[in-house]
PDB file of C-alpha atoms in Angstrom:
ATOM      1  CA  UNK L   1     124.028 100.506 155.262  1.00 55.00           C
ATOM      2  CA  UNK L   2     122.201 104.072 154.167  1.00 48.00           C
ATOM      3  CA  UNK L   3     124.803 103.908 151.228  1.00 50.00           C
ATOM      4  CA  UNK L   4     123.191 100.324 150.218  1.00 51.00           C
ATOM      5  CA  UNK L   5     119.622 101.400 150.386  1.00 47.00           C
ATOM      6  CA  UNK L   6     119.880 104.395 148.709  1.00 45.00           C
ATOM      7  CA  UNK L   7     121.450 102.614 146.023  1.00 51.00           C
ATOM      8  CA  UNK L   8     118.508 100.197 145.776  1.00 45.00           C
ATOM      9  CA  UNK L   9     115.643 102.925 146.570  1.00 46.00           C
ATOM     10  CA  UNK L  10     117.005 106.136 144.471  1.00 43.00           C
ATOM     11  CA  UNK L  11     116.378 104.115 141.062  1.00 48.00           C
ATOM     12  CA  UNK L  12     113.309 102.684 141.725  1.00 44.00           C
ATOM     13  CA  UNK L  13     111.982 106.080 142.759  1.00 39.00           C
ATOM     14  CA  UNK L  14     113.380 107.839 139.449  1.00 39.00           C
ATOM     15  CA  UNK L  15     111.394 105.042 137.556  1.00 40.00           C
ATOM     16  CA  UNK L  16     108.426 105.709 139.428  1.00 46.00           C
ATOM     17  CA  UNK L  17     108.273 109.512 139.017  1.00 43.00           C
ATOM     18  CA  UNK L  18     109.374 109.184 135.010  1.00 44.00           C
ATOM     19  CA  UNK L  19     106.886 107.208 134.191  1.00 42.00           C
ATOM     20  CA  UNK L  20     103.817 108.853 134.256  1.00 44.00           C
ATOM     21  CA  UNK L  21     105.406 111.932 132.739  1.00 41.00           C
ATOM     22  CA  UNK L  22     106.539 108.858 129.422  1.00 39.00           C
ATOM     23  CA  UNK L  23     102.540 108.281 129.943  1.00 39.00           C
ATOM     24  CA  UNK L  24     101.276 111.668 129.399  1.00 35.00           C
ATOM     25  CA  UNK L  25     103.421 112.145 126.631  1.00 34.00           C
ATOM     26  CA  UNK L  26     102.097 108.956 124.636  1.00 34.00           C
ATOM     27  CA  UNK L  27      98.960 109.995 125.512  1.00 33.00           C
ATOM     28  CA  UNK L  28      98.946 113.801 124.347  1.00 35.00           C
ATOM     29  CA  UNK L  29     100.217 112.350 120.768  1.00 37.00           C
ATOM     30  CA  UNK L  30      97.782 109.711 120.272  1.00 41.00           C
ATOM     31  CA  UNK L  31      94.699 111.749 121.850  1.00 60.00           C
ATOM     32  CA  UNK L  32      94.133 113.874 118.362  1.00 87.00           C
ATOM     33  CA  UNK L  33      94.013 110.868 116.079  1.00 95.00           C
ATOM     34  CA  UNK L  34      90.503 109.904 115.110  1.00 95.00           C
ATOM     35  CA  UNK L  35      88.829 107.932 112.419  1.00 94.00           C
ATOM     36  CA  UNK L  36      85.489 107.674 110.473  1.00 95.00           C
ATOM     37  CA  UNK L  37      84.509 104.315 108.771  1.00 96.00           C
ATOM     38  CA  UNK L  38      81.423 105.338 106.158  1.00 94.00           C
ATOM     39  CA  UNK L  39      79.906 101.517 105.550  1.00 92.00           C
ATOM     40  CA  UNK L  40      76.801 101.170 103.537  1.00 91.00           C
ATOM     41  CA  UNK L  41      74.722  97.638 102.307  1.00 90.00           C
ATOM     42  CA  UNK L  42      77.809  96.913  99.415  1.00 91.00           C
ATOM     43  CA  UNK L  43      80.189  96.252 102.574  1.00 92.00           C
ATOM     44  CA  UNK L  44      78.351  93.753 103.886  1.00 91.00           C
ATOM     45  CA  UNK L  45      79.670  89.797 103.187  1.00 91.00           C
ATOM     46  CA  UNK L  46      81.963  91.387 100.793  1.00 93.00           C
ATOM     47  CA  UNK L  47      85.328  91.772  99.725  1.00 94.00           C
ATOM     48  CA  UNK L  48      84.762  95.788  99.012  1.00 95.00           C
ATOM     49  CA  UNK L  49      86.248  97.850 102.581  1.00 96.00           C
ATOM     50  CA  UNK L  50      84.344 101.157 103.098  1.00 97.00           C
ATOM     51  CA  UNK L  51      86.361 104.471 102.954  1.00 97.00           C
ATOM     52  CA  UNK L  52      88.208 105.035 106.116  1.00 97.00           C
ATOM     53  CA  UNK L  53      89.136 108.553 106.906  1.00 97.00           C
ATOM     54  CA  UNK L  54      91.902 109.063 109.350  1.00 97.00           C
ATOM     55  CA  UNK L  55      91.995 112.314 110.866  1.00 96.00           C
ATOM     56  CA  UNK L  56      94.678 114.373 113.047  1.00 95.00           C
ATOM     57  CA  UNK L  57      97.446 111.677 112.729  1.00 95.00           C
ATOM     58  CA  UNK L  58     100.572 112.011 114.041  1.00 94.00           C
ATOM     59  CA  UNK L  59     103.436 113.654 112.637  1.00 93.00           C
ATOM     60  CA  UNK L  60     105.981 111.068 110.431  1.00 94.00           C
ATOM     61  CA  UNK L  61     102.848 108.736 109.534  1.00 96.00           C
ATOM     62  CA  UNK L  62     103.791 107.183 106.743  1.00 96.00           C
ATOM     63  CA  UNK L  63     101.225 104.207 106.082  1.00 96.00           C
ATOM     64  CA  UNK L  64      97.936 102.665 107.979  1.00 97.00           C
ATOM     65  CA  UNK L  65      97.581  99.543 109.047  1.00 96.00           C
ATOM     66  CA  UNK L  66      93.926  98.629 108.857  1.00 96.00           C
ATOM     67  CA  UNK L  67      92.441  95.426 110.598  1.00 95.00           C
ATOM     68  CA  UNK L  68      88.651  94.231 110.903  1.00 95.00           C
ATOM     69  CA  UNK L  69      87.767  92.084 113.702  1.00 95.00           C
ATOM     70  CA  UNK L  70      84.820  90.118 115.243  1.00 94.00           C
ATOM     71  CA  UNK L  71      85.172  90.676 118.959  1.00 87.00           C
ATOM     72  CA  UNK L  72      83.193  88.898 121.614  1.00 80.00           C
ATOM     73  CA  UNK L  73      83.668  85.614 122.807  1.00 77.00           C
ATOM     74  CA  UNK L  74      86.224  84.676 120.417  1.00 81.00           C
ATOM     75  CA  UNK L  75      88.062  87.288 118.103  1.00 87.00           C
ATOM     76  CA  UNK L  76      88.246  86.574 114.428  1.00 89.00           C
ATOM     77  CA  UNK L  77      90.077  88.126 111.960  1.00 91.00           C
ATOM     78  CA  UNK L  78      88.375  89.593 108.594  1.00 90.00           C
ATOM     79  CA  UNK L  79      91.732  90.847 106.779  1.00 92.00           C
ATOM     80  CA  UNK L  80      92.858  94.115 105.938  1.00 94.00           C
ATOM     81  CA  UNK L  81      95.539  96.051 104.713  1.00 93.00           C
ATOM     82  CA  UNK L  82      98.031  98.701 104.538  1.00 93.00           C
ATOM     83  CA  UNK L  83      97.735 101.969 102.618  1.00 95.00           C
ATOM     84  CA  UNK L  84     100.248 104.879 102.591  1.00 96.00           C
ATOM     85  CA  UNK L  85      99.607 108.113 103.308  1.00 95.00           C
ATOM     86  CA  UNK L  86      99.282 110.457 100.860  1.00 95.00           C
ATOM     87  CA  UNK L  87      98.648 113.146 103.347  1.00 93.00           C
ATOM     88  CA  UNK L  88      94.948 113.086 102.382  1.00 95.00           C
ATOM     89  CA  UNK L  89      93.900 110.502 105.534  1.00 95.00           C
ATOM     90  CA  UNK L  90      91.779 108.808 102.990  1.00 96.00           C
ATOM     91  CA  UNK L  91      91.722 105.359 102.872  1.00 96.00           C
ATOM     92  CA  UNK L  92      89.189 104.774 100.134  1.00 96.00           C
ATOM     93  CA  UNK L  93      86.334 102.264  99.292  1.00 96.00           C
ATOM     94  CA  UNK L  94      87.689  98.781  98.324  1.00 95.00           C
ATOM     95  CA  UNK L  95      91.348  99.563  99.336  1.00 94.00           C
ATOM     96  CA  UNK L  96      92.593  96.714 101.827  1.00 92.00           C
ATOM     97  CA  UNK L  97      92.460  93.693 100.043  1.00 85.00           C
ATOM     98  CA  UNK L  98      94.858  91.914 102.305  1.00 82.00           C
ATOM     99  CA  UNK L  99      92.413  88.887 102.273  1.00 87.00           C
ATOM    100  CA  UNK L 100      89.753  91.188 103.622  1.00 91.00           C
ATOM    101  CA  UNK L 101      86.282  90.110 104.008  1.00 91.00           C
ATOM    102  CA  UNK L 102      83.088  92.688 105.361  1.00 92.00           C
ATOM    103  CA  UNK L 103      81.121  91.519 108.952  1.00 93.00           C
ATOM    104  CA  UNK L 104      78.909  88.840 107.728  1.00 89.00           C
ATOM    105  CA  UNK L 105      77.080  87.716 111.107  1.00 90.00           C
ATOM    106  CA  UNK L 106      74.483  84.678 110.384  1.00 87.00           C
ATOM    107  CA  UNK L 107      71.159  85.800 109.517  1.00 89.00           C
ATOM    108  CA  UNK L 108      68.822  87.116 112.332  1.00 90.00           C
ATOM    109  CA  UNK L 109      72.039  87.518 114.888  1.00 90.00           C
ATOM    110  CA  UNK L 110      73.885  90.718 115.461  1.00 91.00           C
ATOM    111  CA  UNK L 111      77.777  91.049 115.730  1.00 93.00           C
ATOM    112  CA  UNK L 112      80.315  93.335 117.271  1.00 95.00           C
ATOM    113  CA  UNK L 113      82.676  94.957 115.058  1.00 95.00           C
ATOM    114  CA  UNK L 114      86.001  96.576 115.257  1.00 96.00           C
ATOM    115  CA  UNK L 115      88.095  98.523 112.003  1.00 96.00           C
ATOM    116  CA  UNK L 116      91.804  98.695 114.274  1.00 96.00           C
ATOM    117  CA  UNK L 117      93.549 101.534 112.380  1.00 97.00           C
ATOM    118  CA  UNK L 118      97.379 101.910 113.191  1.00 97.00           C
ATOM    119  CA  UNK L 119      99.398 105.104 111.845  1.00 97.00           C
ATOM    120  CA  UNK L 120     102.939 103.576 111.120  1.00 96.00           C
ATOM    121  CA  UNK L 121     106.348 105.301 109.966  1.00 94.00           C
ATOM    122  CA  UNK L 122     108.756 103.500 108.287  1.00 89.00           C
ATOM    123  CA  UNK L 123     111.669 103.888 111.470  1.00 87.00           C
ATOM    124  CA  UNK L 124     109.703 101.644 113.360  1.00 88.00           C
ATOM    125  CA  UNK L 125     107.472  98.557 113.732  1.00 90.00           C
ATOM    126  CA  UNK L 126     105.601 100.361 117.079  1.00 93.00           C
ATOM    127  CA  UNK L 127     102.554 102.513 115.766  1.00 96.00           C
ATOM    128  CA  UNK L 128     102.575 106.004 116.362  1.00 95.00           C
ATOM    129  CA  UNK L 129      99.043 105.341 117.314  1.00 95.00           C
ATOM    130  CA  UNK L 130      96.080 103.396 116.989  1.00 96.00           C
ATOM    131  CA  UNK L 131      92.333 103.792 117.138  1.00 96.00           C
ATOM    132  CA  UNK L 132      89.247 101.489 116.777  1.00 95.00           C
ATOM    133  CA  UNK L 133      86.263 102.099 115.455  1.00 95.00           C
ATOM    134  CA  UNK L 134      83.852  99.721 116.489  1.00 95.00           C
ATOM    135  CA  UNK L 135      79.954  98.816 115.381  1.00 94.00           C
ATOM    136  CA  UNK L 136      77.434  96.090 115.745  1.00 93.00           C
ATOM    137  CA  UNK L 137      76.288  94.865 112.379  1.00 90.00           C
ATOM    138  CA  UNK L 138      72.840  92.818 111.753  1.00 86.00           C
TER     139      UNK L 138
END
């Protein structure tokens, strides 16, 4: 009967004290990524992005994945695009044109914001990390 148990228990508890230590190390290798999203009056209800600069990405990054989205009650999506790295973290002015369109909330409202940048290698579809930037726009 112990035999049975153990059998049951002893994985469980290896999955249990693995786990965190999986979580730390995710966490350590996404915690230096950072990114700074310069938008000016041109950005606004337009189909020019602002320059994105991505800052302490993880090794292997080969490309960003850049999305703009309207978050509140419903999310919408403004477009994006990708962009590979050139090393530079750079992503500059008017670069995502996957059908990207700037935060255009209705006159006399305000809207919240969010540029989702993903670093991406080329071995796999899971980002190496990801970090939003998010605003409120008038």
């Amino acid at each position: 009967m112990f035999v049975k148990t153990a059998r049951l228990f002893v994985p469980a508890l290896l999955v249990i004290l693995l786990l965190p230590a999986c979580a730390a190390q995710k966490t350590e290798q996404e915690q230096g990524m950072s990114i700074t999203v310069t938008l000016r009056d041109v950005h606004r209800c337009s189909r020019i992005s602002p320059e994105i600069l991505v800052a302490d990405m993880p090794a292997g990054t080969q490309s960003f994945d850049v999305r703009l989205v309207e978050y509140g009650e419903q999310e919408r999506f403004f477009g994006g695009g990708s962009w590979a790295n050139d090393g530079s973290g750079i992503i500059p002015e008017g670069g995502l044109t996957r059908h990207y369109r700037g935060p255009c909330p209705p006159a006399g409202q305000s809207r919240d914001y969010a540029f989702v940048v993903s670093a991406m290698s080329k071995d796999s579809m899971q980002p190496l990390a990801v970090r939003l930037y998010r605003f409120t726009q008038e």
